[in-house]
CSV table of C-alpha atoms and ligand atoms in Angstrom, one decimal:
chain,number,residue,atom,x,y,z
A,1,UNK,CA,23.3,-94.2,117.0
A,2,UNK,CA,19.7,-94.3,116.2
A,3,UNK,CA,16.9,-91.8,117.1
A,4,UNK,CA,15.7,-94.2,119.8
A,5,UNK,CA,19.0,-93.6,121.6
A,6,UNK,CA,18.5,-89.8,121.9
A,7,UNK,CA,17.5,-88.1,125.1
A,8,UNK,CA,14.4,-85.8,124.6
A,9,UNK,CA,13.6,-83.1,123.9
A,10,UNK,CA,16.1,-83.0,121.0
A,11,UNK,CA,16.3,-81.1,117.7
A,12,UNK,CA,16.1,-83.4,114.7
A,13,UNK,CA,17.2,-82.2,111.2
A,14,UNK,CA,15.9,-84.3,108.3
A,15,UNK,CA,19.0,-84.2,106.0
A,16,UNK,CA,16.9,-84.8,102.9
A,17,UNK,CA,14.5,-82.0,103.6
A,18,UNK,CA,17.3,-79.6,104.5
A,19,UNK,CA,19.2,-80.4,101.3
A,20,UNK,CA,16.1,-79.9,99.2
A,21,UNK,CA,15.5,-76.5,100.8
A,22,UNK,CA,19.1,-75.4,100.3
A,23,UNK,CA,19.0,-76.6,96.7
A,24,UNK,CA,15.7,-74.9,96.0
A,25,UNK,CA,16.8,-71.5,97.3
A,26,UNK,CA,20.2,-71.8,95.6
A,27,UNK,CA,18.3,-72.2,92.3
A,28,UNK,CA,16.0,-69.3,93.0
A,29,UNK,CA,18.9,-67.0,94.3
A,30,UNK,CA,22.2,-68.4,93.2
A,31,UNK,CA,25.6,-67.5,94.8
A,32,UNK,CA,25.8,-63.9,96.0
A,33,UNK,CA,22.1,-63.2,95.3
A,34,UNK,CA,21.5,-64.9,98.7
A,35,UNK,CA,23.2,-63.8,101.9
A,36,UNK,CA,21.8,-66.5,104.2
A,37,UNK,CA,20.9,-65.2,107.7
A,38,UNK,CA,22.5,-67.5,110.3
A,39,UNK,CA,20.3,-66.3,113.2
A,40,UNK,CA,17.7,-68.8,112.0
A,41,UNK,CA,19.9,-71.8,112.8
A,42,UNK,CA,23.0,-70.5,114.7
A,43,UNK,CA,25.0,-73.4,113.6
A,44,UNK,CA,28.2,-73.1,111.6
A,45,UNK,CA,28.0,-76.7,110.3
A,46,UNK,CA,24.7,-75.8,108.7
A,47,UNK,CA,26.2,-72.5,107.3
A,48,UNK,CA,28.9,-74.7,105.8
A,49,UNK,CA,26.2,-76.6,103.9
A,50,UNK,CA,24.9,-73.2,102.6
A,51,UNK,CA,28.4,-72.3,101.5
A,52,UNK,CA,28.6,-75.7,99.7
A,53,UNK,CA,25.4,-74.5,97.8
A,54,UNK,CA,27.3,-71.5,96.6
A,55,UNK,CA,26.6,-68.8,99.2
A,56,UNK,CA,29.8,-67.4,100.7
A,57,UNK,CA,28.5,-64.1,102.2
A,58,UNK,CA,26.4,-64.4,105.4
A,59,UNK,CA,24.1,-62.3,107.4
A,60,UNK,CA,24.4,-62.2,111.2
A,61,UNK,CA,22.3,-60.7,114.0
A,62,UNK,CA,24.8,-60.6,116.9
A,63,UNK,CA,28.4,-59.9,117.5
A,64,UNK,CA,28.7,-63.5,118.8
A,65,UNK,CA,27.4,-64.8,115.4
A,66,UNK,CA,30.0,-62.8,113.5
A,67,UNK,CA,32.8,-64.1,115.8
A,68,UNK,CA,31.7,-67.7,115.5
A,69,UNK,CA,31.3,-67.6,111.7
A,70,UNK,CA,34.8,-66.1,111.3
A,71,UNK,CA,36.3,-68.7,113.7
A,72,UNK,CA,34.7,-71.4,111.7
A,73,UNK,CA,36.4,-70.2,108.5
A,74,UNK,CA,33.2,-68.7,107.1
A,75,UNK,CA,34.3,-65.1,107.3
A,76,UNK,CA,34.7,-64.2,103.6
A,77,UNK,CA,31.9,-61.5,103.8
A,78,UNK,CA,29.9,-61.2,107.0
A,79,UNK,CA,27.2,-58.6,107.4
A,80,UNK,CA,26.0,-57.7,110.9
A,81,UNK,CA,22.5,-56.5,109.9
A,82,UNK,CA,22.0,-54.9,113.2
A,83,UNK,CA,23.0,-51.8,115.1
A,84,UNK,CA,26.0,-52.0,117.5
A,85,UNK,CA,27.1,-49.4,120.0
A,86,UNK,CA,30.4,-51.2,121.0
A,87,UNK,CA,32.1,-52.6,117.9
A,88,UNK,CA,35.5,-53.4,119.4
A,89,UNK,CA,34.9,-57.2,119.2
A,90,UNK,CA,33.9,-56.7,115.5
A,91,UNK,CA,37.2,-54.8,115.0
A,92,UNK,CA,39.1,-57.7,116.4
A,93,UNK,CA,37.4,-60.0,113.9
A,94,UNK,CA,38.4,-57.7,111.1
A,95,UNK,CA,42.0,-57.5,112.4
A,96,UNK,CA,42.1,-61.3,112.4
A,97,UNK,CA,41.4,-61.3,108.7
A,98,UNK,CA,37.7,-61.6,108.2
A,99,UNK,CA,35.5,-59.2,106.2
A,100,UNK,CA,32.9,-57.6,108.4
A,101,UNK,CA,30.3,-55.0,107.4
A,102,UNK,CA,28.0,-53.5,110.0
A,103,UNK,CA,24.7,-51.7,109.7
A,104,UNK,CA,24.5,-48.1,110.9
A,105,UNK,CA,21.5,-45.8,111.3
A,106,UNK,CA,22.7,-43.0,113.5
A,107,UNK,CA,25.7,-40.8,114.4
A,108,UNK,CA,26.2,-43.1,117.5
A,109,UNK,CA,26.4,-46.3,115.5
A,110,UNK,CA,28.6,-44.6,112.9
A,111,UNK,CA,31.0,-43.5,115.7
A,112,UNK,CA,31.0,-47.0,117.2
A,113,UNK,CA,32.1,-48.5,113.9
A,114,UNK,CA,34.9,-46.0,113.6
A,115,UNK,CA,36.0,-46.4,117.2
A,116,UNK,CA,35.8,-50.2,117.1
A,117,UNK,CA,37.9,-50.6,114.0
A,118,UNK,CA,35.3,-51.7,111.5
A,119,UNK,CA,36.0,-50.3,108.0
A,120,UNK,CA,32.8,-51.1,106.1
A,121,UNK,CA,29.2,-50.2,106.7
A,122,UNK,CA,25.7,-50.4,105.1
A,123,UNK,CA,23.2,-47.6,105.8
A,124,UNK,CA,20.2,-49.3,107.4
A,125,UNK,CA,17.0,-47.7,106.1
A,126,UNK,CA,13.6,-47.8,107.7
A,127,UNK,CA,11.4,-49.1,104.9
A,128,UNK,CA,8.2,-49.7,107.0
A,129,UNK,CA,9.0,-51.9,110.0
A,130,UNK,CA,9.1,-49.8,113.1
A,131,UNK,CA,12.5,-51.1,114.3
A,132,UNK,CA,16.0,-50.0,113.3
A,133,UNK,CA,16.8,-47.9,110.2
A,134,UNK,CA,17.1,-44.3,109.3
A,135,UNK,CA,14.4,-42.4,107.4
A,136,UNK,CA,15.0,-42.9,103.6
A,137,UNK,CA,15.4,-39.2,103.0
A,138,UNK,CA,18.2,-38.9,105.6
A,139,UNK,CA,20.2,-42.0,104.5
A,140,UNK,CA,22.4,-40.0,102.0
A,141,UNK,CA,23.5,-37.5,104.7
A,142,UNK,CA,24.5,-40.3,107.0
A,143,UNK,CA,26.4,-42.0,104.2
A,144,UNK,CA,28.3,-38.7,103.6
A,145,UNK,CA,29.1,-38.4,107.3
A,146,UNK,CA,30.4,-42.0,107.3
A,147,UNK,CA,32.6,-41.4,104.3
A,148,UNK,CA,33.9,-38.2,105.9
A,149,UNK,CA,34.8,-40.3,108.9
A,150,UNK,CA,36.9,-42.7,106.8
A,151,UNK,CA,34.4,-45.6,106.5
A,152,UNK,CA,33.7,-47.4,103.2
A,153,UNK,CA,29.9,-47.3,102.6
A,154,UNK,CA,29.0,-50.4,100.6
A,155,UNK,CA,25.3,-49.5,100.1
A,156,UNK,CA,22.0,-49.9,101.9
A,157,UNK,CA,19.9,-52.5,103.7
A,158,UNK,CA,16.3,-52.5,104.7
A,159,UNK,CA,14.2,-55.2,106.2
A,160,UNK,CA,10.4,-55.5,105.7
A,161,UNK,CA,9.9,-57.9,108.6
A,162,UNK,CA,6.2,-56.9,109.0
A,163,UNK,CA,5.4,-58.4,105.6
A,164,UNK,CA,7.2,-61.8,105.9
A,165,UNK,CA,4.2,-63.8,107.2
A,166,UNK,CA,1.4,-62.2,105.3
A,167,UNK,CA,-0.7,-65.2,104.0
A,168,UNK,CA,-2.0,-63.4,100.9
A,169,UNK,CA,1.0,-63.7,98.5
A,170,UNK,CA,-0.3,-61.1,96.1
A,171,UNK,CA,-0.6,-58.6,98.9
A,172,UNK,CA,2.9,-59.6,100.2
A,173,UNK,CA,4.3,-59.0,96.7
A,174,UNK,CA,2.6,-55.6,96.3
A,175,UNK,CA,3.7,-54.3,99.7
A,176,UNK,CA,7.2,-55.6,99.3
A,177,UNK,CA,7.6,-53.6,96.1
A,178,UNK,CA,6.5,-50.5,98.1
A,179,UNK,CA,9.2,-51.1,100.7
A,180,UNK,CA,11.8,-51.9,98.1
A,181,UNK,CA,11.0,-48.6,96.4
A,182,UNK,CA,11.8,-46.8,99.6
A,183,UNK,CA,15.1,-48.6,99.8
A,184,UNK,CA,15.9,-47.8,96.2
A,185,UNK,CA,15.2,-44.1,96.8
A,186,UNK,CA,17.7,-44.2,99.7
A,187,UNK,CA,20.2,-46.0,97.6
A,188,UNK,CA,20.1,-43.3,94.9
A,189,UNK,CA,21.4,-40.9,97.6
A,190,UNK,CA,23.8,-43.4,99.3
A,191,UNK,CA,25.4,-45.1,96.4
A,192,UNK,CA,27.5,-48.3,96.7
A,193,UNK,CA,27.1,-51.8,95.1
A,194,UNK,CA,24.9,-53.4,97.8
A,195,UNK,CA,21.2,-53.3,98.2
A,196,UNK,CA,20.4,-55.9,100.9
A,197,UNK,CA,17.0,-56.8,102.2
A,198,UNK,CA,14.2,-59.4,102.3
A,199,UNK,CA,13.7,-62.6,104.1
A,200,UNK,CA,12.1,-66.1,103.5
A,201,UNK,CA,8.6,-64.6,103.0
A,202,UNK,CA,9.6,-61.9,100.5
A,203,UNK,CA,12.6,-63.4,98.8
A,204,UNK,CA,10.7,-63.9,95.5
A,205,UNK,CA,9.4,-60.3,95.3
A,206,UNK,CA,12.5,-58.4,96.2
A,207,UNK,CA,14.1,-58.5,92.8
A,208,UNK,CA,15.5,-55.0,93.0
A,209,UNK,CA,17.8,-56.0,95.9
A,210,UNK,CA,21.2,-57.2,95.0
A,211,UNK,CA,21.1,-59.8,97.8
A,212,UNK,CA,18.4,-61.4,100.0
A,213,UNK,CA,18.9,-62.0,103.7
A,214,UNK,CA,16.7,-65.1,104.1
A,215,UNK,CA,17.3,-67.6,106.9
A,216,UNK,CA,14.2,-69.6,107.9
A,217,UNK,CA,13.9,-71.3,104.6
A,218,UNK,CA,16.6,-73.8,105.6
A,219,UNK,CA,14.7,-75.4,108.5
A,220,UNK,CA,11.2,-73.8,108.3
A,221,UNK,CA,8.4,-73.5,110.8
A,222,UNK,CA,4.6,-73.7,110.9
A,223,UNK,CA,4.2,-69.9,110.5
A,224,UNK,CA,6.1,-69.8,107.2
A,225,UNK,CA,4.3,-73.0,106.0
A,226,UNK,CA,0.9,-71.2,106.8
A,227,UNK,CA,2.1,-68.3,104.7
A,228,UNK,CA,2.4,-70.7,101.7
A,229,UNK,CA,6.1,-71.0,101.5
A,230,UNK,CA,6.9,-74.2,99.8
A,231,UNK,CA,10.1,-75.1,101.6
A,232,UNK,CA,9.9,-78.4,103.6
A,233,UNK,CA,9.8,-78.8,107.3
A,234,UNK,CA,13.4,-79.9,108.0
A,235,UNK,CA,13.5,-79.4,111.8
A,236,UNK,CA,11.3,-81.1,114.4
A,237,UNK,CA,11.6,-81.4,118.1
A,238,UNK,CA,11.7,-85.0,119.1
A,239,UNK,CA,9.8,-85.5,122.4
A,240,UNK,CA,8.6,-88.5,124.5
A,241,UNK,CA,5.1,-89.0,125.7
A,242,UNK,CA,5.4,-89.1,129.4
A,243,UNK,CA,1.7,-89.4,130.4
A,244,UNK,CA,-1.6,-90.3,128.9
A,245,UNK,CA,-5.2,-89.9,130.1
A,246,UNK,CA,-8.0,-91.8,128.6
A,247,UNK,CA,-11.4,-90.2,127.8
A,248,UNK,CA,-13.7,-90.3,130.8
A,249,UNK,CA,-17.0,-88.7,131.9
A,250,UNK,CA,-17.5,-86.8,128.7
A,251,UNK,CA,-13.9,-85.4,128.8
A,252,UNK,CA,-11.7,-86.3,125.8
A,253,UNK,CA,-8.4,-88.0,126.4
A,254,UNK,CA,-5.1,-86.3,126.1
A,255,UNK,CA,-1.4,-87.0,126.1
A,256,UNK,CA,1.6,-85.1,127.5
A,257,UNK,CA,5.0,-84.9,125.8
A,258,UNK,CA,8.2,-83.7,127.5
A,259,UNK,CA,8.8,-80.6,125.5
A,260,UNK,CA,7.2,-77.3,126.6
A,261,UNK,CA,7.9,-73.6,126.8
A,262,UNK,CA,11.6,-74.2,127.3
A,263,UNK,CA,11.9,-76.2,124.1
A,264,UNK,CA,10.0,-73.8,121.7
A,265,UNK,CA,9.9,-70.2,120.7
A,266,UNK,CA,6.3,-69.3,121.5
A,267,UNK,CA,5.8,-65.9,120.0
A,268,UNK,CA,4.1,-67.4,116.9
A,269,UNK,CA,1.8,-69.6,119.0
A,270,UNK,CA,1.8,-73.2,120.0
A,271,UNK,CA,4.0,-75.7,118.1
A,272,UNK,CA,2.1,-78.4,116.1
A,273,UNK,CA,1.8,-82.1,116.5
A,274,UNK,CA,0.7,-83.6,113.1
A,275,UNK,CA,-2.6,-85.3,113.4
A,276,UNK,CA,-3.3,-83.8,116.8
A,277,UNK,CA,-4.8,-80.8,118.5
A,278,UNK,CA,-2.2,-79.0,120.8
A,279,UNK,CA,-4.0,-77.7,123.9
A,280,UNK,CA,-1.2,-75.8,125.6
A,281,UNK,CA,2.5,-75.8,126.7
A,282,UNK,CA,3.8,-75.5,130.2
A,283,UNK,CA,7.4,-75.1,131.1
A,284,UNK,CA,8.4,-78.7,130.4
A,285,UNK,CA,5.1,-80.2,129.0
A,286,UNK,CA,3.1,-80.1,125.8
A,287,UNK,CA,-0.5,-81.3,126.3
A,288,UNK,CA,-2.3,-82.5,123.1
A,289,UNK,CA,-5.2,-84.7,121.9
A,290,UNK,CA,-4.5,-87.0,119.0
A,291,UNK,CA,-7.0,-88.7,116.7
A,292,UNK,CA,-4.9,-91.9,117.3
A,293,UNK,CA,-3.9,-91.6,121.0
A,294,UNK,CA,-0.3,-92.3,121.6
A,295,UNK,CA,1.0,-94.6,124.3
A,296,UNK,CA,3.2,-93.6,127.2
A,297,UNK,CA,6.8,-93.9,125.9
A,298,UNK,CA,6.0,-93.1,122.3
A,299,UNK,CA,8.2,-90.6,120.5
A,300,UNK,CA,6.5,-87.6,118.9
A,301,UNK,CA,8.0,-85.1,116.4
A,302,UNK,CA,6.7,-81.6,117.2
A,303,UNK,CA,6.9,-78.8,114.6
A,304,UNK,CA,7.9,-75.4,115.9
A,305,UNK,CA,5.9,-72.3,115.1
A,306,UNK,CA,8.9,-70.0,115.0
A,307,UNK,CA,12.3,-71.5,114.0
A,308,UNK,CA,14.8,-69.0,115.2
A,309,UNK,CA,13.9,-68.7,118.9
A,310,UNK,CA,13.3,-72.5,119.0
A,311,UNK,CA,16.8,-73.4,117.8
A,312,UNK,CA,18.4,-70.8,120.2
A,313,UNK,CA,17.0,-72.8,123.2
A,314,UNK,CA,18.9,-76.0,122.3
A,315,UNK,CA,22.6,-77.0,122.5
A,316,UNK,CA,22.8,-79.2,119.4
A,317,UNK,CA,20.8,-80.7,116.5
A,318,UNK,CA,20.9,-84.3,115.3
A,319,UNK,CA,21.0,-84.8,111.6
A,320,UNK,CA,18.9,-87.8,110.7
A,321,UNK,CA,18.8,-89.9,107.6
A,322,UNK,CA,16.3,-88.2,105.4
A,323,UNK,CA,14.9,-90.1,102.5
A,324,UNK,CA,13.6,-88.0,99.6
A,325,UNK,CA,10.1,-87.6,101.1
A,326,UNK,CA,10.8,-88.4,104.8
A,327,UNK,CA,10.0,-85.7,107.3
A,328,UNK,CA,8.4,-83.4,104.8
A,329,UNK,CA,5.4,-82.9,107.0
A,330,UNK,CA,7.1,-83.5,110.3
A,331,UNK,CA,5.5,-86.8,111.1
A,332,UNK,CA,3.9,-87.6,114.5
A,333,UNK,CA,3.9,-90.7,116.5
A,334,UNK,CA,4.1,-94.1,115.0
A,335,UNK,CA,6.1,-93.1,111.9
A,336,UNK,CA,9.1,-95.4,112.6
A,337,UNK,CA,11.3,-92.5,113.5
A,338,UNK,CA,13.0,-94.4,116.3
A,339,UNK,CA,14.8,-96.6,113.7
A,340,UNK,CA,16.3,-93.7,111.7
A,341,UNK,CA,20.0,-93.4,111.9
A,342,UNK,CA,21.6,-90.3,113.4
A,343,UNK,CA,24.1,-89.2,110.8
A,344,UNK,CA,25.7,-86.3,112.5
A,345,UNK,CA,25.5,-84.1,115.6
A,346,UNK,CA,25.8,-80.4,115.0
A,347,UNK,CA,26.5,-78.0,117.9
A,348,UNK,CA,24.4,-74.9,117.9
A,349,UNK,CA,27.6,-73.0,118.3
A,350,UNK,CA,26.5,-69.4,117.6
A,351,UNK,CA,24.3,-69.1,120.7
A,352,UNK,CA,24.9,-66.5,123.3
A,353,UNK,CA,25.7,-62.8,123.0
B,401,PLP,N1,17.0,-59.7,107.8
B,401,PLP,C1,16.8,-59.2,109.0
B,401,PLP,C2,17.5,-58.0,109.4
B,401,PLP,C3,16.0,-60.0,109.9
B,401,PLP,O1,15.9,-59.5,111.2
B,401,PLP,C4,15.4,-61.2,109.5
B,401,PLP,C5,14.6,-62.0,110.4
B,401,PLP,O2,14.0,-61.5,111.3
B,401,PLP,C6,15.6,-61.5,108.1
B,401,PLP,C7,16.4,-60.8,107.3
B,401,PLP,C8,14.9,-62.7,107.5
B,401,PLP,O3,14.9,-63.9,108.1
B,401,PLP,P1,13.9,-65.0,107.7
B,401,PLP,O4,14.2,-65.5,106.4
B,401,PLP,O5,14.2,-66.0,108.8
B,401,PLP,O6,12.5,-64.5,107.9
B,402,MN,MN1,12.2,-65.4,112.7
């Protein structure tokens, strides 16, 4: 099968760019120093590639992701880095032989872990993002309560999500250190071997953490590229130009591709078409003006602004033959993409809740 045979819109993964990203991160954070976050790709076949690069513990965001990873034989050490009020399905995964640790930040989530049959927890600490996590000075007391309830407390986690996309790297580094200091203060009271945190944007600065929860680095998006992250764009959304309008009466021309709001996570803004100006997305349309106008029927590779919610909208991804420099910038129309061979089809099998 070749790219020309695919129905659009379709996720394309450039195998060369993906492998380069996995190798670069495995060099920066080898083995257990990285606990890849699977929510960014929701695909056990891709997680297996991360395991092949030496990472055998994974981070999950949903119960469904934990279940799917364990079912795929990737359940050596799964962290659900999120709060759960009904942990019975997690308990079932533990009973089936996988190792599952869940984040807790309250008496309610502590009780849910006990009742659900989960044995191991991390204390989730609020280190600056107004989301989940207990105040640093209350983390030790929650850990004491968890141990008294029979749970094993492996350590702490904290996520500085508000810093990930800061474009000023020096500022990102400075503020990450502030957040990590809050996590270390909590860890002094909690104890345990694990200090888990960070993401793609802060992975280089979180050196006090024992493990980093980065996910987007594997496939990447325009927001992280704009923040100066040097991983390559490995995922694009293949789409077909279904209509073109020539310039007329002082109005510039435009083209319309068949991938819109239902093909892209939009919270980081419009996706990008290399060499073109994206005007807007509708449900099933992307309207853009290109310096070299495409023709109706051309294939265009569109680059998502936010990788996680984009992937979650699709059922499968097609792995294409990626030469060493192919796809690094997510090429637009006329780049010969149609002739590339489809090497593999990966089901996005961790979707759903
Ligand atoms: N850890 C948690 C708890 C997250 O919610 C996220 C992403 O939102 C991450 C880590 C880092 O992910 P990424 O590398 O994709 O930014
Ligand atoms: Mn994200």
